[in-house]
Coordinates of C-alpha atoms and ligand atoms in Angstrom, one line a residue:
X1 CA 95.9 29.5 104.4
X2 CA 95.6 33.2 104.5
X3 CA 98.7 34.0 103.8
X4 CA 98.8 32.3 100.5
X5 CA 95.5 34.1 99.6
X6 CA 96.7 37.3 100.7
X7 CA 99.5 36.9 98.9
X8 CA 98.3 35.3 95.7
X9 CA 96.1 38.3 95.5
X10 CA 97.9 41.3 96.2
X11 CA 101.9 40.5 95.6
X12 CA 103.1 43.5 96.7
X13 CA 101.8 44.0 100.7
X14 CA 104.9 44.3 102.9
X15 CA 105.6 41.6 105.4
X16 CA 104.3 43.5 108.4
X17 CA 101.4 44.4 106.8
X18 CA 101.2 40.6 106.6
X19 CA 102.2 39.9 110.6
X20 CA 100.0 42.6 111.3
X21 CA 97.1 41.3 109.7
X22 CA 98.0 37.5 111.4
X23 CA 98.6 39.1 115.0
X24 CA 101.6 37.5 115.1
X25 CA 104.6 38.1 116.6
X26 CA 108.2 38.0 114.9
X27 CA 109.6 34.8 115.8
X28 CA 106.0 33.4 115.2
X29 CA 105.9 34.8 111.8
X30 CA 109.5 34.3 110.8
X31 CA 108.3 30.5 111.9
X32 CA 105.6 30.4 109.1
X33 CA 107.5 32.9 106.7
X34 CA 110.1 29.9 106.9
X35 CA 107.2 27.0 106.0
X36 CA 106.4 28.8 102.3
X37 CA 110.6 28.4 101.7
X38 CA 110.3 24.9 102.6
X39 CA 106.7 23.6 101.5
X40 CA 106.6 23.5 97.4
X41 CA 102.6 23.0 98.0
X42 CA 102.2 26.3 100.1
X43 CA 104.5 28.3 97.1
X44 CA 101.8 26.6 94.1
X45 CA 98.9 27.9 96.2
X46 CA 100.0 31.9 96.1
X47 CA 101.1 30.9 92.7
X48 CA 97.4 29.8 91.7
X49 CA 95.5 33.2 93.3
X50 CA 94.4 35.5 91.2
X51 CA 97.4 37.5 90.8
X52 CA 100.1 34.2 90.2
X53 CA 100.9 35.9 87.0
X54 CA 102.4 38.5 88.6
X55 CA 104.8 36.2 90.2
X56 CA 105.5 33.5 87.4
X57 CA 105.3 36.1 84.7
X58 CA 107.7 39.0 86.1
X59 CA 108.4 38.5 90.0
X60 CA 110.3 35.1 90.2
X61 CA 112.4 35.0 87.2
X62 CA 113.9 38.3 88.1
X63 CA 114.7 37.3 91.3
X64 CA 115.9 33.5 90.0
X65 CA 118.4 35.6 87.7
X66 CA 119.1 37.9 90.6
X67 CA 118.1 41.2 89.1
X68 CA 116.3 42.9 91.8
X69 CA 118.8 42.0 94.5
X70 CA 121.7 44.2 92.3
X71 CA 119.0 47.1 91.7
X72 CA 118.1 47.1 95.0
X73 CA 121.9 47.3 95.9
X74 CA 122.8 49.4 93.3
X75 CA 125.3 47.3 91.6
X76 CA 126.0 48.0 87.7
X77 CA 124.8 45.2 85.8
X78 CA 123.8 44.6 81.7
X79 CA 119.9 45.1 81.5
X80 CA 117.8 41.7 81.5
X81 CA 115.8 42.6 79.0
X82 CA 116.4 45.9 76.1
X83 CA 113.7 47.0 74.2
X84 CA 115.5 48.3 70.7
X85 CA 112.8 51.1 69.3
X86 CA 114.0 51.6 66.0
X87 CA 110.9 53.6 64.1
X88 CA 111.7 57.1 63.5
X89 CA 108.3 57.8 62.2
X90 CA 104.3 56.2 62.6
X91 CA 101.6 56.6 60.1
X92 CA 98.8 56.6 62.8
X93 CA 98.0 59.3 65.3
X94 CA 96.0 57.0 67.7
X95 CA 94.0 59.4 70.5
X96 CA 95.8 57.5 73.5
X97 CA 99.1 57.7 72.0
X98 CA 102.0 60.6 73.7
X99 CA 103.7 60.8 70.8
X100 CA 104.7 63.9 69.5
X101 CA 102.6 64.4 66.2
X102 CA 104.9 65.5 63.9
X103 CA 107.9 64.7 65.5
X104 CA 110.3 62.0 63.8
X105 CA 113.4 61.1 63.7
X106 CA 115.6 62.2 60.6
X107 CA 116.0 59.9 58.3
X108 CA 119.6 60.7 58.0
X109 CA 120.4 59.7 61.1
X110 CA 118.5 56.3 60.2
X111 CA 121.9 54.6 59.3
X112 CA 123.9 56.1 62.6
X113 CA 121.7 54.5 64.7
X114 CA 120.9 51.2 63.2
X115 CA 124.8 51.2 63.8
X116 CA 123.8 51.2 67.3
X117 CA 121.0 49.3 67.4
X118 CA 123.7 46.3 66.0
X119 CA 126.0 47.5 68.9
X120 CA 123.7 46.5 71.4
X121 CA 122.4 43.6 69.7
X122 CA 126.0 42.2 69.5
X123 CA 126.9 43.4 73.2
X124 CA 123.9 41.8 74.6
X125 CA 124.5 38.7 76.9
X126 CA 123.4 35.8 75.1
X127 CA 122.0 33.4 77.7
X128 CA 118.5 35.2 77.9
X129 CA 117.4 34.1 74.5
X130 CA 113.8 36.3 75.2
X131 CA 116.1 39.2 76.6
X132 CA 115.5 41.8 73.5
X133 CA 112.4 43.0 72.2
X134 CA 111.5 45.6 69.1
X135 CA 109.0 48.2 69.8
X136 CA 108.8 51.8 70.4
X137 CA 108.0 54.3 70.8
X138 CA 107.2 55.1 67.2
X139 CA 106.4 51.9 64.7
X140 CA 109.4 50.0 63.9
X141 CA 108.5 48.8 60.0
X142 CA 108.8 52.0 59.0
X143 CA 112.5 51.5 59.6
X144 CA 113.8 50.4 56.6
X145 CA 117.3 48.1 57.9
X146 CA 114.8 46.3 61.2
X147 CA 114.9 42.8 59.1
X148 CA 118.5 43.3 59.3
X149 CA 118.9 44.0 62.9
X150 CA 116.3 41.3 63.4
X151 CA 118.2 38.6 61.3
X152 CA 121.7 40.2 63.4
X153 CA 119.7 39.4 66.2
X154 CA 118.8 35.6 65.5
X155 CA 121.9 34.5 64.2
X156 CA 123.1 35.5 68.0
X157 CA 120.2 33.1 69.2
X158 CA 118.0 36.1 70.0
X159 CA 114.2 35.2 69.8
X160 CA 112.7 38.3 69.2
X161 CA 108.9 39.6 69.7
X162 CA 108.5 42.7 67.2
X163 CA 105.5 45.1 68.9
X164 CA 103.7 46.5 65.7
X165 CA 100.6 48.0 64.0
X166 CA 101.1 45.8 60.9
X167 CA 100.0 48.9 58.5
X168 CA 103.2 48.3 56.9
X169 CA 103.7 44.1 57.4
X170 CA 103.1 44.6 53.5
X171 CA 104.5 42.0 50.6
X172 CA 107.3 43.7 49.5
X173 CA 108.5 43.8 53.8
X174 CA 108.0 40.1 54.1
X175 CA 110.0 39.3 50.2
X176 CA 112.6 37.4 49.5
X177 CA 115.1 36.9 52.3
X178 CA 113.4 39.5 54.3
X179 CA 114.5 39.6 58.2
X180 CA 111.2 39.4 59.5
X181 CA 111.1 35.5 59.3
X182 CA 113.7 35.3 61.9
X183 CA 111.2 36.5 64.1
X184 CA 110.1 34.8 67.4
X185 CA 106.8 36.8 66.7
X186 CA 104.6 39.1 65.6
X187 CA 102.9 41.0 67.9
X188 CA 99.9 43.1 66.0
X189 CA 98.2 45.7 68.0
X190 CA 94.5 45.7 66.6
X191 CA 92.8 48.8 67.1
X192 CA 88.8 48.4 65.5
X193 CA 87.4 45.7 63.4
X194 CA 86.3 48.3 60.9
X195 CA 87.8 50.8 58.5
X196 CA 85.4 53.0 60.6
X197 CA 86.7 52.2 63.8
X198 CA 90.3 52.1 63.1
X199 CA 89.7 55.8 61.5
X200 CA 88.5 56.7 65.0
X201 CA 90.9 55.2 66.6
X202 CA 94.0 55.9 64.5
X203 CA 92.9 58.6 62.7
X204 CA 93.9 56.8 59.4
X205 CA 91.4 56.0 56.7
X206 CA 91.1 52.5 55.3
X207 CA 93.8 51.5 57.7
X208 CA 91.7 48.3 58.5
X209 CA 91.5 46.6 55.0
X210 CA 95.1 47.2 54.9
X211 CA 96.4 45.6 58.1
X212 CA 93.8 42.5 57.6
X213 CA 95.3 41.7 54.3
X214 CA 98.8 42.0 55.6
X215 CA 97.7 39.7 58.4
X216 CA 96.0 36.9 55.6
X217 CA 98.8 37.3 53.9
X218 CA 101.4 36.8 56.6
X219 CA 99.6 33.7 57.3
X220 CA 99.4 32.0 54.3
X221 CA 103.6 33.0 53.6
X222 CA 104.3 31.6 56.7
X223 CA 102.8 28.7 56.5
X224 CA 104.1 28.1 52.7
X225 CA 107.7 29.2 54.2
X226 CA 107.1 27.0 57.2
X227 CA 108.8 29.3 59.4
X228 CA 107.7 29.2 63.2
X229 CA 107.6 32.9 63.6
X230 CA 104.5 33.0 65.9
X231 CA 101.8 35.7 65.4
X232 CA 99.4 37.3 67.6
X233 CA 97.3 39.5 68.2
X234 CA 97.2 42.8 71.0
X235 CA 93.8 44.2 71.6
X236 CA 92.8 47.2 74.4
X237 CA 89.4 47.0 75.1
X238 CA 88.5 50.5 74.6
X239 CA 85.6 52.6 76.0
X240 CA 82.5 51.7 74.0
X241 CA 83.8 48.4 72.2
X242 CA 83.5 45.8 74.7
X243 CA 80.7 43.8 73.0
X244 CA 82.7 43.8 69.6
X245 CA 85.1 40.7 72.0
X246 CA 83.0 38.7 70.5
X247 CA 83.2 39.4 66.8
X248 CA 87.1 40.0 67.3
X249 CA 86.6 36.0 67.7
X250 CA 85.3 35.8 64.6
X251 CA 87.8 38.1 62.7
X252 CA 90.5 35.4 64.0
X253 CA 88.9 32.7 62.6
X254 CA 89.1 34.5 59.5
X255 CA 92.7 35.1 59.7
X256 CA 92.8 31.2 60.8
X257 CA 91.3 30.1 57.5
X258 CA 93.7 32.2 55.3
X259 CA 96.2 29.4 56.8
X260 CA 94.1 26.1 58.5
X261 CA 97.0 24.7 59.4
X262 CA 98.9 27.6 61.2
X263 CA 96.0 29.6 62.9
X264 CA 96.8 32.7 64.9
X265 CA 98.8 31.6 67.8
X266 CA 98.0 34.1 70.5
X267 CA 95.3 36.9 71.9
X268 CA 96.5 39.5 74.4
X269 CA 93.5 41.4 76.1
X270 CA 94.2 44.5 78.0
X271 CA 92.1 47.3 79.9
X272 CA 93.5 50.7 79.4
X273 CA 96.3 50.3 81.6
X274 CA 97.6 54.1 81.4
X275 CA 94.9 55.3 84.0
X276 CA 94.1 58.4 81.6
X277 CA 90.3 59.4 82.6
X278 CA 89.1 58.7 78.5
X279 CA 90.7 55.6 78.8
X280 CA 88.6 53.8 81.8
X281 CA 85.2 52.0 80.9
X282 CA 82.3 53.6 82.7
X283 CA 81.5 52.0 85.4
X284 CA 78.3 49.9 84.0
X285 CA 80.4 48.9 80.8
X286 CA 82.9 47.1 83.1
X287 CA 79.7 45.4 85.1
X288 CA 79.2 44.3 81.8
X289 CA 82.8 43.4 80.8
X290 CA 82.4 40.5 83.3
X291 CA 79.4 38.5 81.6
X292 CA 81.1 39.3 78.3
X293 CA 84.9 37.7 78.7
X294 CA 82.7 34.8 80.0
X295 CA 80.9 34.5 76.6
X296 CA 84.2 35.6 74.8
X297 CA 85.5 32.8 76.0
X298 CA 83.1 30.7 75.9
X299 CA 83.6 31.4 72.3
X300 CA 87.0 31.1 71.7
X301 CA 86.6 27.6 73.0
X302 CA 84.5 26.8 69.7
X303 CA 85.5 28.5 67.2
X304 CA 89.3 29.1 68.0
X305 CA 90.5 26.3 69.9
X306 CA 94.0 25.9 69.8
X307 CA 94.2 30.5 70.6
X308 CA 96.0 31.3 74.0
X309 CA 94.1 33.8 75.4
X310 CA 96.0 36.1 77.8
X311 CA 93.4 38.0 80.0
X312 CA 96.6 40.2 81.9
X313 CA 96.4 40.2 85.8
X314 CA 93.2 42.9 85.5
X315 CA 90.9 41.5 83.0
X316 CA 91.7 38.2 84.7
X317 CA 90.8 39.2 87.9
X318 CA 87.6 40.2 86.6
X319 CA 86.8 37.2 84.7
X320 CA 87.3 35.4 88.2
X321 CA 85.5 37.6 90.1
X322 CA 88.1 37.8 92.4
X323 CA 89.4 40.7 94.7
X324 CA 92.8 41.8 93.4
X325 CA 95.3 44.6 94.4
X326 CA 96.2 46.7 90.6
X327 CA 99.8 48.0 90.7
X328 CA 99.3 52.4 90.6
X329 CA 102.8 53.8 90.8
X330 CA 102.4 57.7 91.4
X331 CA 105.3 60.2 91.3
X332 CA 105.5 59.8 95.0
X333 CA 106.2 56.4 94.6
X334 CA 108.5 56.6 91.4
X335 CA 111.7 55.2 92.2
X336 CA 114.2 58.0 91.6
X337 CA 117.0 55.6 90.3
X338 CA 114.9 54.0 88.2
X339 CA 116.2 50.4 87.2
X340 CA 118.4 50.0 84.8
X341 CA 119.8 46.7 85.5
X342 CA 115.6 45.3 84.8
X343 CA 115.4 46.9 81.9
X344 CA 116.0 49.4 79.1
X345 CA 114.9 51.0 76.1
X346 CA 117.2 51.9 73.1
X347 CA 116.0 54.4 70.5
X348 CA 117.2 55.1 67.3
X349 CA 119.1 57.7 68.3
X350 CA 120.9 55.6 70.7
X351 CA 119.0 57.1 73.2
X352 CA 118.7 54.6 75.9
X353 CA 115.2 55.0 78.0
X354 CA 114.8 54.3 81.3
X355 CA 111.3 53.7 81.2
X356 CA 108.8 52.1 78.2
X357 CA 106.5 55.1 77.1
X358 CA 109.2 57.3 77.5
X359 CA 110.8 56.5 74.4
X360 CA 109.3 59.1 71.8
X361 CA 111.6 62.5 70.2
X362 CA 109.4 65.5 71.7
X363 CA 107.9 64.1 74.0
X364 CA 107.7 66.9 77.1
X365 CA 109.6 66.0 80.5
X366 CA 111.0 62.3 78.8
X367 CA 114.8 63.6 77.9
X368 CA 114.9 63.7 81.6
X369 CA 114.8 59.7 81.5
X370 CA 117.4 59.0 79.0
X371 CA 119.9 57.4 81.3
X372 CA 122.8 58.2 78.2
X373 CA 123.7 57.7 74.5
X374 CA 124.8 54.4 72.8
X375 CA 127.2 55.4 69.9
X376 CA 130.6 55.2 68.6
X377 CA 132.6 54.6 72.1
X378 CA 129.7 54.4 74.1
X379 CA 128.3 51.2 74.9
X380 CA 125.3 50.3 76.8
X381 CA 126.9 48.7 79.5
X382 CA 128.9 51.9 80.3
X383 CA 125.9 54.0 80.0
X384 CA 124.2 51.9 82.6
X385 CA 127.1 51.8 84.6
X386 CA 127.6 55.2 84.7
X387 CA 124.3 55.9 85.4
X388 CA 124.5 53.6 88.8
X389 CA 127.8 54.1 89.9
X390 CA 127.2 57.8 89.6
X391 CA 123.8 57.7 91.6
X392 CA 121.7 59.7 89.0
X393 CA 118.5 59.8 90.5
X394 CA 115.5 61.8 88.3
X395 CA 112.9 63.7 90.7
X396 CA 109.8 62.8 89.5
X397 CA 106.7 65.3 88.6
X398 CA 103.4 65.0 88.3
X399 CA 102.7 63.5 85.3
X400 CA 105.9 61.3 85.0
X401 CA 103.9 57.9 86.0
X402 CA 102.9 57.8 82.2
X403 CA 106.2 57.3 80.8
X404 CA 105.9 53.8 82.8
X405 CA 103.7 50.8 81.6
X406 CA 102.4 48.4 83.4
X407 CA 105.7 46.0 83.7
X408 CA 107.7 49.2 84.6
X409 CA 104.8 49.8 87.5
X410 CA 105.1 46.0 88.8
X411 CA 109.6 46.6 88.9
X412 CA 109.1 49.5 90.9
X413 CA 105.9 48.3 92.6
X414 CA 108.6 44.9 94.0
X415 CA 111.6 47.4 94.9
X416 CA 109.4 49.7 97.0
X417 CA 108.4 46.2 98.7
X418 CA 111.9 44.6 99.1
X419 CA 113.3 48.2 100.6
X420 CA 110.4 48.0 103.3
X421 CA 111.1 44.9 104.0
X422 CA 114.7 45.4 104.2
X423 CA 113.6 48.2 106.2
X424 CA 111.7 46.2 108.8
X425 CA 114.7 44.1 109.4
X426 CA 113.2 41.4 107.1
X427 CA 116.7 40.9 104.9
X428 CA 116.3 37.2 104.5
X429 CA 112.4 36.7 104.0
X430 CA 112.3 39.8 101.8
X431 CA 109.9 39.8 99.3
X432 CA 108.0 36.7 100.9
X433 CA 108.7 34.1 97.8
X434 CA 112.1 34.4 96.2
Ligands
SF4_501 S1 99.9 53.9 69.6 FE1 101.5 53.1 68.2 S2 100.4 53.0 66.2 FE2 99.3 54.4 67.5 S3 100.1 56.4 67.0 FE3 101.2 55.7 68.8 S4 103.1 54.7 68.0 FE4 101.6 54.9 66.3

């Protein structure tokens, strides 16, 4: 069915790019449009293409939940999901990073604004146990109260992922009643498998030795604890490192045996999704990408069996050899009024970001997406509402498609799509599954 395929491979084509590509005309097409509402076989079929995750990931439970419909209508309404980005400071300076070196936040301000990172944990809704998030920004252990906002956070049923280097996932964090165990997971960005590469990488010497004990040593507590934080394991393949997939197997096995009967739960492998120029594999590495996650995970199937691998929608589309549209917001296509109501970002400032790699102090254009400031009398609903009943829109520039990663790109990607649609006098069969 070609409209499955079509869609099942690139999510976001409008629906008269669709009926123009079928030749059909309206009532014909609103006649078939009408057959993937009804038929649960033809909705599994776009869900199966190559770019299902897309939809089963991201699209559908936003509009199950009815998120995009108030964005699109510019109702006020609590974000679905709050990133809190609590690190004032990092120890790394990796080369891909925007951060600001040098700039921090205070530490006197630390204890103002872990104030209101506990405001917005206790404001936030509680039926969306995966709603909140800790990340940044800047690295979040090296804020010195996150087990306590973490722990805050659980006993409200929160289950929360923290986003982290690990440099500092050291003994003395993970002590005694230490928050961290109230963790849903750990989420480890890995950047080398050497002290050498790491340095290049990170700029920090030794750094590797360092976050690999941590992670042995998170293992074996954990499993002595028997706590069901999960932990896994982020990894970019960078420019020049796609062979080392394979030994990156290896190093989790490794981790696996510091704890047989708790191995490393998950793998998330990404391209360089920022679409910086130093960031893209040349063009005969990627050729070569192909044959390798094929042997990658070939691999993982021996040696790590029970690790879920997730490819993201590129790598995954390049496993599968298959033809798939990647999401590129530009400024033209930035969506002035953002959307709040999907998501936000709260810093430790109370700074509350509108998009995911804006959220850094210094960084040069980024003030301009700080929607308002959570703090005594200011809550986070009224800064979102405020923002959307006022009708602050941000003109984009050049440049400004960095402050949004790749979720950020799929949120405005859909909106652009549903406003067509609207557009086209397609109201009811917007967005072609719902
Ligand atoms: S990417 Fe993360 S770990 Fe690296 S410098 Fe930036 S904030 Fe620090």
């Amino acid at each position: 069915m070609g409209l499955a395929r079509r869609y099942g491979s690139h999510p976001f084509t409008t629906l008269e790019e669709a009926r123009r590509e079928l030749s059909l005309d309206r009532d014909a097409f609103r006649r078939l449009l009408g057959l993937f509402a009804r038929l649960p076989g033809l909705r599994s079929a776009v869900l199966a293409g190559p770019a299902g995750k897309y939809w089963s990931n991201t699209l559908l439970p936003l509009e199950e939940r009815g998120v995009l419909g108030a964005t699109l209508a510019g109702k006020p309404r609590f974000p679905h999901i709050v990133g809190l980005y609590p690190g004032p400071t990092c120890m790394f300076r990796c080369h891909f990073c925007v951060r600001v070196t040098g700039a921090r936040y205070p530490h006197a301000t630390l204890a103002d604004g872990n104030e209101a990172l506990a405001a917005v944990i206790d404001e936030m809704p509680a039926d969306n146990p995966h709603g909140l998030y800790v990340s940044g920004g800047l690295e979040p252990l090296t804020n010195p109260g996150l087990g306590a906002l973490i722990s805050r956070a659980a006993a409200r049923g929160f289950s929360m992922t923290l986003y982290s280097n690990c440099f500092a996932l050291t003994e003395k964090a993970l002590g005694g009643e230490s928050g961290l165990w109230d963790l849903g997971a750990v989420r480890t960005s890995l950047y080398g498998l050497t002290d050498d590469e790491y340095e290049a990488t990170t700029g920090k010497r030794h750094a590797f030795r360092r976050v690999e004990a941590n992670l042995r040593r998170f293992q074996r507590m954990r499993a002595e604890r028997e706590r069901p934080v999960r932990l896994g394991l982020n990894h970019i393949v960078l420019p020049g490192r796609a062979r080392r997939l394979l030994d990156l197997v290896d190093f989790i096995a490794e981790l696996d045996a510091a704890a047989p009967e708790r191995p490393v739960d998950f793998l998330n492998l990404r391209e360089d999704y920022s679409g910086r120029p130093d960031g893209a594999l040349s063009p005969r590495e990627r050729a070569e990408l192909r044959e390798i996650l094929l042997e990658f995970e070939e691999k993982v199937r021996r040696v790590t069996p029970t690790l879920d691998v997730d490819y993201g929608y590129a790598l995954h589309a390049l496993k599968s050899g298959a033809d798939a549209q990647l999401v590129r917001i530009r400024p033209e296509t930035m969506r002035p009024a953002a959307h709040p109501q999907v998501a936000v970002q709260v810093d430790v400032a109370g700074d509350v970001y509108l998009y995911r790699e804006a959220g850094f102090p210094g960084l040069p254009g980024a003030d301009r997406y700080i929607a308002g400031r959570v703090g005594p009398g200011s809550s986070l609903s009224g800064v979102v509402e405020r923002f959307v009943t006022e009708r602050v829109q941000v003109a984009p520039r050049p440049g400004d498609e960095y402050f949004m990663d790749g979720f950020d790109q799929v949120v405005a990607a859909r909106l652009n799509q549903l406003e067509a649609d609207i557009g086209a006098g397609w109201r009811e069969e917007r967005g072609f599954l719902r």
